[in-house]
Tab-separated table of C-alpha atoms and ligand atoms in Angstrom:
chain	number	residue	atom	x	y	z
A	1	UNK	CA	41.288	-0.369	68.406
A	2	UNK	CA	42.726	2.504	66.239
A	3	UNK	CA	41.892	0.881	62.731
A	4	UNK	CA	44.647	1.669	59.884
A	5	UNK	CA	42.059	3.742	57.780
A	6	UNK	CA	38.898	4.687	59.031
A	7	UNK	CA	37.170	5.078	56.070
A	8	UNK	CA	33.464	6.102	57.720
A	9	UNK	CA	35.171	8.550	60.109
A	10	UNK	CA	36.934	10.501	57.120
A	11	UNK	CA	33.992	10.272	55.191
A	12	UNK	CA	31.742	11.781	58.008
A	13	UNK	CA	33.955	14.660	58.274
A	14	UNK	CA	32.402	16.176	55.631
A	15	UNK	CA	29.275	14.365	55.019
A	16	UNK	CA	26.502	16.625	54.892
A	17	UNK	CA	28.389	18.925	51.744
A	18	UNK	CA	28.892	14.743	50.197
A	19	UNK	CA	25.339	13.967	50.562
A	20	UNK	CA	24.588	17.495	49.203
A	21	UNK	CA	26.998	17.100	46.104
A	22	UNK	CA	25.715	13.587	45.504
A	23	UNK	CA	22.092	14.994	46.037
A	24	UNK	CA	22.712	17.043	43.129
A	25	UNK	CA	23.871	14.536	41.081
A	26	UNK	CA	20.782	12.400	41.376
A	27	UNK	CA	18.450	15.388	40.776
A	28	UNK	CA	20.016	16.352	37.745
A	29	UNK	CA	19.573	12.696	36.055
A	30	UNK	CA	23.312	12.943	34.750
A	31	UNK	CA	25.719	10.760	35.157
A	32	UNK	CA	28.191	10.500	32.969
A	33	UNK	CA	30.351	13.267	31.218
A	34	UNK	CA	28.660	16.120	32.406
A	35	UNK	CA	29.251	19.114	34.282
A	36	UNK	CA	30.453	17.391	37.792
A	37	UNK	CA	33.717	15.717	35.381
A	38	UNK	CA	34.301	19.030	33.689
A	39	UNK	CA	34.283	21.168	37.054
A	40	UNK	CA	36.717	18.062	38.681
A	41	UNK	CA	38.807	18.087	35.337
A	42	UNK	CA	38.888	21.915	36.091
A	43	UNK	CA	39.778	21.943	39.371
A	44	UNK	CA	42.169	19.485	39.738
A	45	UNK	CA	44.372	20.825	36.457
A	46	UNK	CA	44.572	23.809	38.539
A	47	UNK	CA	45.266	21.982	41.423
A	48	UNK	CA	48.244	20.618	40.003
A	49	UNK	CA	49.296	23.360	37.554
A	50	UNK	CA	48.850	21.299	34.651
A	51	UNK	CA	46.752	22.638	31.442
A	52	UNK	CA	44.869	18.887	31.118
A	53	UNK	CA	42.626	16.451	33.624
A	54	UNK	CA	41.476	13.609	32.036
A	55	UNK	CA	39.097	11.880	34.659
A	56	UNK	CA	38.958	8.119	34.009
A	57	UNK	CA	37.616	4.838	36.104
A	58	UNK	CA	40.709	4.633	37.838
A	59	UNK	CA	44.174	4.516	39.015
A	60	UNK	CA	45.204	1.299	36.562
A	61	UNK	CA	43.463	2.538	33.770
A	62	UNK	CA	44.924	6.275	33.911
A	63	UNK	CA	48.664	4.448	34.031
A	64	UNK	CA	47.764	2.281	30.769
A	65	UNK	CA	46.340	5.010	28.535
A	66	UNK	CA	49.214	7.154	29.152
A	67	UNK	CA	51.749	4.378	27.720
A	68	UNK	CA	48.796	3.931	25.415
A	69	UNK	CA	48.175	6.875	23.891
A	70	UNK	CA	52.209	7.747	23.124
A	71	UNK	CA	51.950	4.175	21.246
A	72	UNK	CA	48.600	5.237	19.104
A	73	UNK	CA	50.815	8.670	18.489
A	74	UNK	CA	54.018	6.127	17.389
A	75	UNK	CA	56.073	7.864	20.200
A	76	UNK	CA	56.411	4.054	21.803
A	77	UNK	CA	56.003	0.645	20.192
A	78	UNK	CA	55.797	-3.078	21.266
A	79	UNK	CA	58.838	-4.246	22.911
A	80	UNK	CA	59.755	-0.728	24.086
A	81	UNK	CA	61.689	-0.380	27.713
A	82	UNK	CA	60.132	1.496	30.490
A	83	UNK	CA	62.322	2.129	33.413
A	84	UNK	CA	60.542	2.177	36.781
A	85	UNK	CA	61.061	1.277	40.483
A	86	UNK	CA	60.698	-2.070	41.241
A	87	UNK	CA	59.398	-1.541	44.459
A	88	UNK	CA	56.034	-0.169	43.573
A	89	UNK	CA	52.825	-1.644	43.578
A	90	UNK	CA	51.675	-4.185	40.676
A	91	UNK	CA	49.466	-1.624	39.363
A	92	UNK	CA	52.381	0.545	37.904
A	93	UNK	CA	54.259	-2.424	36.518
A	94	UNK	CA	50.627	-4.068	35.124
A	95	UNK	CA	50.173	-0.972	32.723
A	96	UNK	CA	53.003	-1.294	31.180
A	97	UNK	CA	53.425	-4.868	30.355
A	98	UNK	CA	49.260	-5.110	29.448
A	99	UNK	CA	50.925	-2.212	26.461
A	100	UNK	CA	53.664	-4.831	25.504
A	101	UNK	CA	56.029	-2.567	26.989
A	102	UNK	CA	59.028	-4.222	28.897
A	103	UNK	CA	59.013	-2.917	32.698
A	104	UNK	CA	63.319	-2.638	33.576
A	105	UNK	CA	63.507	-2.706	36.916
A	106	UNK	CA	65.601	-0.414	38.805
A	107	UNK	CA	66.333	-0.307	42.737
A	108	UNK	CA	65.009	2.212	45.280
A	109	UNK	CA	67.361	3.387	48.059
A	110	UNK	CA	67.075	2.579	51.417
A	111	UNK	CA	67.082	5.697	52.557
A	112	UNK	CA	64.551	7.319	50.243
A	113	UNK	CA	62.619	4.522	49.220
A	114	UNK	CA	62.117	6.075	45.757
A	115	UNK	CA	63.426	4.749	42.896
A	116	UNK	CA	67.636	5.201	42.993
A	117	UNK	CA	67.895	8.274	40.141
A	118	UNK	CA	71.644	7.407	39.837
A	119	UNK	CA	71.172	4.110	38.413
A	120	UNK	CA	68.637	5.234	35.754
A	121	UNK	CA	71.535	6.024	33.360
A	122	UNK	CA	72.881	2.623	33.235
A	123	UNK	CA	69.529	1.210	32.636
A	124	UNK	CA	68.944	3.126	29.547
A	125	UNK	CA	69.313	1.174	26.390
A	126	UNK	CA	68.227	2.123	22.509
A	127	UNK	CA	65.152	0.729	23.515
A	128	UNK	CA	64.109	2.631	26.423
A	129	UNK	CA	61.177	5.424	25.775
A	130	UNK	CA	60.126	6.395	29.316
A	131	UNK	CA	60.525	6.223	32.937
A	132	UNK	CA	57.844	5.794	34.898
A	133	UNK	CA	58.444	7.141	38.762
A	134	UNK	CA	56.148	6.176	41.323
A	135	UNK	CA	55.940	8.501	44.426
A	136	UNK	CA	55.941	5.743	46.898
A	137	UNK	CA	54.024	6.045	50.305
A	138	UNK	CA	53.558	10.212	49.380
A	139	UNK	CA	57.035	10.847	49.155
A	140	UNK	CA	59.100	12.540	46.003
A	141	UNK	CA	60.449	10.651	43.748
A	142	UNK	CA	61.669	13.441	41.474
A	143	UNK	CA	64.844	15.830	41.641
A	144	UNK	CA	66.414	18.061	39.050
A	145	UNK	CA	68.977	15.571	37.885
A	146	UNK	CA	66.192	13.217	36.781
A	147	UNK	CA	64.414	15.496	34.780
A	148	UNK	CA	67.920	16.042	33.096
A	149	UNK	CA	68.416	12.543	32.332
A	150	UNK	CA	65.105	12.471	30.858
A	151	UNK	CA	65.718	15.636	28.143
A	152	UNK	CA	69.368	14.232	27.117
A	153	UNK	CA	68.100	11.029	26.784
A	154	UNK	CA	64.543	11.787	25.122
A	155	UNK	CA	62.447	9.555	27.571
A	156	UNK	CA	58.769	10.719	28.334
A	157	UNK	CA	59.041	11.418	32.162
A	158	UNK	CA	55.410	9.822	33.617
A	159	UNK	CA	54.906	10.087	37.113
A	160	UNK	CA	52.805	7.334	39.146
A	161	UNK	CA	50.542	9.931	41.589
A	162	UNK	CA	48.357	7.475	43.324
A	163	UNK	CA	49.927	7.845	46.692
A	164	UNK	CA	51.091	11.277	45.978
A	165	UNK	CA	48.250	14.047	45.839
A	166	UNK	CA	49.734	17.459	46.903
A	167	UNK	CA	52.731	16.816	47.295
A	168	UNK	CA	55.573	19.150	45.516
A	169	UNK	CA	59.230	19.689	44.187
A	170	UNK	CA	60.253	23.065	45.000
A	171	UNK	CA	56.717	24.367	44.829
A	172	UNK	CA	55.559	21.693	41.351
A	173	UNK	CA	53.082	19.693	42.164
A	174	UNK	CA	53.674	15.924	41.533
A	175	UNK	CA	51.419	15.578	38.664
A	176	UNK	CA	52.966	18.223	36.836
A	177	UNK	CA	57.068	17.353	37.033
A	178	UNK	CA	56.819	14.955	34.053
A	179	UNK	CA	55.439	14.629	30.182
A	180	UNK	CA	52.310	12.931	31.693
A	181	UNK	CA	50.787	11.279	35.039
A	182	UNK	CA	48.053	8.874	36.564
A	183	UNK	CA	46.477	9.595	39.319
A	184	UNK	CA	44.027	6.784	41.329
A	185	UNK	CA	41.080	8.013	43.305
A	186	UNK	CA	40.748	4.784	45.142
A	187	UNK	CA	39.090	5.008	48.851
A	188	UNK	CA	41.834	4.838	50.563
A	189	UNK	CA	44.262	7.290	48.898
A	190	UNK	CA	44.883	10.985	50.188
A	191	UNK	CA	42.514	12.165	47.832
A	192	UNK	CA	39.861	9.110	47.569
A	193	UNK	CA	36.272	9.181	46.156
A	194	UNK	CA	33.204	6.703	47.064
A	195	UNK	CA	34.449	4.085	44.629
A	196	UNK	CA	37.016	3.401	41.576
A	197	UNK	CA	38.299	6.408	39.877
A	198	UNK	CA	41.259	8.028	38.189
A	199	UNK	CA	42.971	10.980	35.973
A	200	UNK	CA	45.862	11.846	33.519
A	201	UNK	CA	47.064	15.334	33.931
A	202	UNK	CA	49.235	16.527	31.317
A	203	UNK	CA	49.941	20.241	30.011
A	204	UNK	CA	50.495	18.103	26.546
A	205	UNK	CA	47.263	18.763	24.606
A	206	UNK	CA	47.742	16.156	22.260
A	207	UNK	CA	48.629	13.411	24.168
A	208	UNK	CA	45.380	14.629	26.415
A	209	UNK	CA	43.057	14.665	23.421
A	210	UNK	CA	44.209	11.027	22.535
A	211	UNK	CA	43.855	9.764	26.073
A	212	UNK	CA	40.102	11.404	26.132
A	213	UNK	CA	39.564	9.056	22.699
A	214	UNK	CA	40.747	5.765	23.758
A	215	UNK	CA	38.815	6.372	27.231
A	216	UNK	CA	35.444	7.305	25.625
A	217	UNK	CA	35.575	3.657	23.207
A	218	UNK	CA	38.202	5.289	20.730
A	219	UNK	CA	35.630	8.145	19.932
A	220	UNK	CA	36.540	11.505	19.504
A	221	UNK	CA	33.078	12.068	17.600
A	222	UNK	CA	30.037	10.261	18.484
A	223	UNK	CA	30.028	6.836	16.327
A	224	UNK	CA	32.960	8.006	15.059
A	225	UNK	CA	35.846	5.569	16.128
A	226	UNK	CA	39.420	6.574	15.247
A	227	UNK	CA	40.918	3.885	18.507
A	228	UNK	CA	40.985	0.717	19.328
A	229	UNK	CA	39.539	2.082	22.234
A	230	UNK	CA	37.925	1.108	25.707
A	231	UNK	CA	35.332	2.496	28.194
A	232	UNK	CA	37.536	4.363	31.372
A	233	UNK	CA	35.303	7.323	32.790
A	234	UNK	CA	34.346	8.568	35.797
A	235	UNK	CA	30.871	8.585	37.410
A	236	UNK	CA	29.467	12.014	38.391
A	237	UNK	CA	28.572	11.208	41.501
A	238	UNK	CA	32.524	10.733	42.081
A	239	UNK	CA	33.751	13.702	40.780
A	240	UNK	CA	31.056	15.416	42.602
A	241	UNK	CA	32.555	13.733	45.516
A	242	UNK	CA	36.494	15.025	44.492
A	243	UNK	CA	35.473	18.307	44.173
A	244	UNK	CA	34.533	18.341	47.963
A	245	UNK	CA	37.358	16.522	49.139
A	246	UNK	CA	39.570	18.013	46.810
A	247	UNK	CA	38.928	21.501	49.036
A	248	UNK	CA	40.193	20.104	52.323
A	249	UNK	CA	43.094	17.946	50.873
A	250	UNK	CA	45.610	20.192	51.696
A	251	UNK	CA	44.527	20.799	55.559
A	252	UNK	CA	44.041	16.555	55.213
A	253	UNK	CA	47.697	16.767	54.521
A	254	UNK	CA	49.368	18.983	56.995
A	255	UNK	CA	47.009	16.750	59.453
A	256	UNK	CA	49.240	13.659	58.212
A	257	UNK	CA	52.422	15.974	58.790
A	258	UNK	CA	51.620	16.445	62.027
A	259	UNK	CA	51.163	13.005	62.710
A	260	UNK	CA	54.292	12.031	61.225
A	261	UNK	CA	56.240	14.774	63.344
A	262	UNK	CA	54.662	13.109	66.086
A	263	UNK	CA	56.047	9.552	64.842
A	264	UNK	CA	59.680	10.743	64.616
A	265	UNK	CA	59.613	12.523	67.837
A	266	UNK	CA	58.315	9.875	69.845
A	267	UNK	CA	58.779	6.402	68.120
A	268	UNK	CA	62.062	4.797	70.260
A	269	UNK	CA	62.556	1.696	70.004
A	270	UNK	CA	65.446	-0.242	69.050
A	271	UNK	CA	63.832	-3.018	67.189
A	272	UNK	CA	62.245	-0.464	65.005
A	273	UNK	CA	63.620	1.617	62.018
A	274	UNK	CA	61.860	4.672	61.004
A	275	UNK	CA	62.395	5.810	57.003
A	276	UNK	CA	64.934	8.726	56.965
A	277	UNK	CA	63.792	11.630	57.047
A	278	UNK	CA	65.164	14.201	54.447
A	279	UNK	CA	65.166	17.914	55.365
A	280	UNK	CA	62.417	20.119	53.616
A	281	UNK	CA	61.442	16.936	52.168
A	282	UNK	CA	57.628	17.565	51.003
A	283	UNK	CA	55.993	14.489	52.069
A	284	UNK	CA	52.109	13.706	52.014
A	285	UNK	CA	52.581	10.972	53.932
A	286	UNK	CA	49.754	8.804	52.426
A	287	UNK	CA	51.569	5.640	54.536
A	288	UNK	CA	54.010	5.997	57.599
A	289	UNK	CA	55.846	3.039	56.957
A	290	UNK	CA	57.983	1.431	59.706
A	291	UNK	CA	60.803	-1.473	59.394
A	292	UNK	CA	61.783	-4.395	61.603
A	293	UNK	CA	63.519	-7.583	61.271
A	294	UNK	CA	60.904	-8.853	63.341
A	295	UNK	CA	58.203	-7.406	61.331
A	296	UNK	CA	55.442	-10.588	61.607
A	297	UNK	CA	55.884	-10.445	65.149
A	298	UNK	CA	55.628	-6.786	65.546
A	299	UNK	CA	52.193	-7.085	63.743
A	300	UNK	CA	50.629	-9.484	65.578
A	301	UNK	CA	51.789	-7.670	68.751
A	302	UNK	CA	50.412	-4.750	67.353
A	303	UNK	CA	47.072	-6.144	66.383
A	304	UNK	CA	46.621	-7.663	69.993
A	305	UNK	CA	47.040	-4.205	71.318
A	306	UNK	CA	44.514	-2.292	69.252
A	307	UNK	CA	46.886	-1.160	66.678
A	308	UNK	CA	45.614	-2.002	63.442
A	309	UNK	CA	48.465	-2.091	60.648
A	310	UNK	CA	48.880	-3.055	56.893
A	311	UNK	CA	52.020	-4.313	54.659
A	312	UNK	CA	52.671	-2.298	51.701
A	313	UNK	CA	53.949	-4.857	50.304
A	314	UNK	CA	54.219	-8.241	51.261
A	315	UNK	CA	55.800	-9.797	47.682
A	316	UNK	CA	58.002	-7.465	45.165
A	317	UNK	CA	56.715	-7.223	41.762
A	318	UNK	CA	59.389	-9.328	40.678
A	319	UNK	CA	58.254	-12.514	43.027
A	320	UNK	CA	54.461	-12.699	41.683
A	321	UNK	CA	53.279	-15.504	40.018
A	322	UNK	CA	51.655	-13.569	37.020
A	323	UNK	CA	55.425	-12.355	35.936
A	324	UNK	CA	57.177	-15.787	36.946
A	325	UNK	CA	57.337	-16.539	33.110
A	326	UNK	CA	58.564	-13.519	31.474
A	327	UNK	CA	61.394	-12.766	29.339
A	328	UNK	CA	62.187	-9.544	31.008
A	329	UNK	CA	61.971	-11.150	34.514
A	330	UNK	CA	65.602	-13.173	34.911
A	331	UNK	CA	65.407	-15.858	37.700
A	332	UNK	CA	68.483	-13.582	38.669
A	333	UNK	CA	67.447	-10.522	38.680
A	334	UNK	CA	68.916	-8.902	41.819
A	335	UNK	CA	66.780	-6.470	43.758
A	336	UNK	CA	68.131	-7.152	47.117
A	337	UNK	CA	67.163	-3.258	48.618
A	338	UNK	CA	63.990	-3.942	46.930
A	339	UNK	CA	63.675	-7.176	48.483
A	340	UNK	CA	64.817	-6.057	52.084
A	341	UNK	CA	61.963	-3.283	52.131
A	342	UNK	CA	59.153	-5.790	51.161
A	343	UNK	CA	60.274	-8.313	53.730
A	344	UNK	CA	60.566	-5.688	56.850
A	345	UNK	CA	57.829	-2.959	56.054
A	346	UNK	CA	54.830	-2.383	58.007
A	347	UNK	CA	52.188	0.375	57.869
A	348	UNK	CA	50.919	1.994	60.969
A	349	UNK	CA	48.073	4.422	61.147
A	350	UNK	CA	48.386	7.562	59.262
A	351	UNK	CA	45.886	9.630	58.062
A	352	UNK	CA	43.740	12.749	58.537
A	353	UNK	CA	41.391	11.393	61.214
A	354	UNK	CA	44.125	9.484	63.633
A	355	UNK	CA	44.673	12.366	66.563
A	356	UNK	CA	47.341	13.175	68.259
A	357	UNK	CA	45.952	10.916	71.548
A	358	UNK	CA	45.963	8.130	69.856
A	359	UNK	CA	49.176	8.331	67.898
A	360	UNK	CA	50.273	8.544	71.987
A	361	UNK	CA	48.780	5.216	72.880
A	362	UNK	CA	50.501	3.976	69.560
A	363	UNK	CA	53.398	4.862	70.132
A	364	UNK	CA	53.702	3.627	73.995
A	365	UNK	CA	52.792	0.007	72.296
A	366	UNK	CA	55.531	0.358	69.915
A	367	UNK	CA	57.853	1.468	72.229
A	368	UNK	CA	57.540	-1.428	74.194
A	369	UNK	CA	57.654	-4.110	71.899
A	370	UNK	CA	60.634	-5.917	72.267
B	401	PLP	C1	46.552	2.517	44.186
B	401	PLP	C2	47.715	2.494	43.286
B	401	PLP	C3	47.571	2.285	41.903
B	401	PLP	C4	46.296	1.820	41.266
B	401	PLP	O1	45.210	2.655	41.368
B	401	PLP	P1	43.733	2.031	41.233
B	401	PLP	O2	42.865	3.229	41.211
B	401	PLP	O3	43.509	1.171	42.436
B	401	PLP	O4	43.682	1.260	39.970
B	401	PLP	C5	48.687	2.406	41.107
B	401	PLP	N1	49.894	2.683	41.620
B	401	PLP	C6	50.083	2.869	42.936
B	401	PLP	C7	51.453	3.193	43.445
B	401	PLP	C8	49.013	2.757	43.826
B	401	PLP	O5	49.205	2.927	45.130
C-alpha cells in the first residue's frame, strides 16, 4: 500500500536531530516564548525575505489576526469585502467571516486552479479592503498584474501560504508578494511540525507588532492589555521542530518536483486529466491533484490496488452547511469552474518520501483504469 502521506516515514528521516531539538527543549524547562520561537521567527523571516515572523498556534489563527489586526489599526471594519478564491479550503474563508468581513467569491481557472486574476477587477466594490489569495495545492497564485490591481485599487494583498512553503514568483518567496500572510504548520503540509502551529510574515512592522498583541491575550506589556485579545502561540518544542525541518525543505521540495515530472511523463490515461502544466511555473507541489469524471470510481479502484488517495475537496465553500444562511452566500451564486474541480479532483501520493519505484507501480494502476 503506498499511503497518501506517510507521516512516520518523513518524520524518521530526520529523527535523531528531532529527538535532539526536542531533547533540548525539555532540558531547558521552557516552553513558551523563548529562544526556540525567536530562532524559528528568525529563520523563517529570512527564509521568506520578509522583515517579520510572527509564530502563532496555527494556520486558522495566523489567517484571522491578519484581517484582525488591520481592523484594531481601522484599516478594515465590519461589513468590509474580502475578495478570495472560492475554491480554497474553509479555513481561508472561516477567518474572514469569524472578523465580520464578507468573503466575495471569485472563480479559479481551470487551467491554473488559482484564483482567475482577471475577474478580480469586477469584483471590487467601495467596500472591498483586501484580497486574500490562496496558493492552492503549492502552486502560485500571484503575477504582476495582481499586485497592480492591488496598488490602484488600495486593497491589502494577503496571501494564504499553508500549502505553499518555498515556493516563488520570479525569485519572491510566497510569503513575501503581499502586505501580509498566514502560514499553517499543520502535519501534513510541506513544512509541518509535531502538532498545530502557524505564522504571519510581514515586512510591515506595525501590523506585526499588533498581530504579536492580540496573539499574546492583547498584551504588549505584561498585565498590560491594549486588545481584545486571544491566546495563539507556538510551543517550543514545535519551533524547535521547524527549525530542523525548515533546513531540508527545499531538497523536500525538489523531491516533490521530481515526482511530479515523473507524473506528467508517465500518467496516460484517457479517463484521467492531469492540471496544466505552466512553463517555469514554480510549483511545491504540496498535492498532485488529478481529475476524472469518474472520480469515485477511480478511488475505490485505486484504494483496492494499494494506492492510497485523498479529495481536496469534496464540497466548495459555498455548499457547507455553516454558510447555507448567509447574506453574502446567494442560493445563485454561480461557481460552476469552482464546482467542476470539487466534484472531479483526487489527490494521489506526493510528497518527499514517495520514490520514484513506487510512483512506477502508481502509475501502471492508473494507467489501466478504465
Ligand atoms: C491547512 C490550511 C489552512 C489551515 O491551517 P491550520 O493550521 O490547519 O489551521 C488554511 N488554508 C489552507 C489553504 C490550508 O490548506
Amino acid at each position: 500500500m503506498v499511503k497518501l502521506l506517510d507521516l512516520q516515514a518523513i518524520t524518521m528521516q530526520h529523527g535523531e536531530e528531532y529527538k535532539a531539538a526536542v531533547n533540548r527543549v525539555i532540558e531547558s524547562g521552557w516552553f513558551l516564548q523563548g529562544n526556540e520561537n525567536k530562532s524559528f521567527e528568525a529563520n523563517y523571516a529570512k527564509y521568506t525575505g520578509t522583515d517579520e515572523c510572527i509564530t502563532v498556534a496555527n494556520g486558522l489563527d495566523a489567517l484571522y489576526l491578519i484581517m484582525r489586526a488591520y481592523k484594531e489599526m481601522g484599516i478594515m471594519q465590519d461589513g468590509d469585502e474580502i475578495i478570495v478564491p472560492a475554491n480554497t479550503y474553509i479555513a481561508t474563508i472561516l477567518a474572514i467571516t469569524k472578523n465580520n468581513l464578507v468573503p466575495i467569491l471569485v472563480e479559479p481557472t481551470w487551467e491554473h486552479l488559482e484564483i482567475d486574476i482577471d475577474r478580480i477587477e469586477e469584483a471590487i466594490t467601495p467596500k472591498t479592503k483586501g484580497v486574500m489569495i490562496v496558493h492552492l495545492y503549492g502552486r502560485i497564485a500571484y503575477n504582476d498584474k495582481l499586485g497592480e490591481i492591488c496598488k490602484k485599487h488600495n486593497l491589502k494583498l494577503m496571501e494564504d501560504c499553508a500549502q505553499s512553503h518555498g515556493c516563488a514568483w520570479k525569485g519572491v518567496k510566497t510569503g513575501a508578494l503581499g502586505d501580509a500572510a498566514a502560514h499553517s504548520f499543520y502535519p501534513g503540509k510541506n513544512l509541518g511540525a509535531f502538532g498545530d502551529a502557524g505564522a504571519v510574515t510581514t515586512s510591515d512592522k506595525e501590523l506585526a507588532c499588533v498581530i504579536r498583541a492580540l496573539a499574546n491575550y492583547g498584551s504588549q506589556k505584561k498585565y498590560v492589555f491594549k486588545y481584545v485579545g486571544m491566546n495563539s502561540r507556538m510551543s517550543e518544542l514545535d519551533a524547535a521542530v521547524l527549525d530542523v525541518k525548515l533546513k531540508y525543505l527545499d531538497e523536500d521540495n525538489a523531491h516533490r518536483q521530481k515526482l511530479a515530472a515523473y507524473y506528467y511523463e508517465h500518467i496516460n490515461n484517457p479517463f484521467i486529466t492531469l492540471p496544466t502544466q505552466i512553463p517555469d511555473e514554480n510549483n511545491v507541489y504540496h498535492q498532485f491533484p488529478i481529475f476524472s469524471e469518474r472520480r469515485d470510481v477511480l478511488q475505490a479502484y485505486l484504494a483496492e490496488n494499494g494506492v492510497q488517495t485523498l479529495i481536496h475537496y469534496p464540497i466548495p465553500p459555498h455548499h457547507q452547511e455553516c454558510y447555507a444562511n448567509v447574506e453574502w452566500n446567494i442560493p445563485q451564486l454561480s461557481l460552476p469552474i469552482t464546482e467542476k474541480i470539487h466534484k472531479l479532483e483526487l489527490s494521489i501520493p506526493m510528497n518527499q518520501v514517495v520514490t520514484i519505484e513506487e510512483a512506477k507501480s502508481i502509475v501502471g494502476v492508473l494507467n489501466a483504469f478504465y
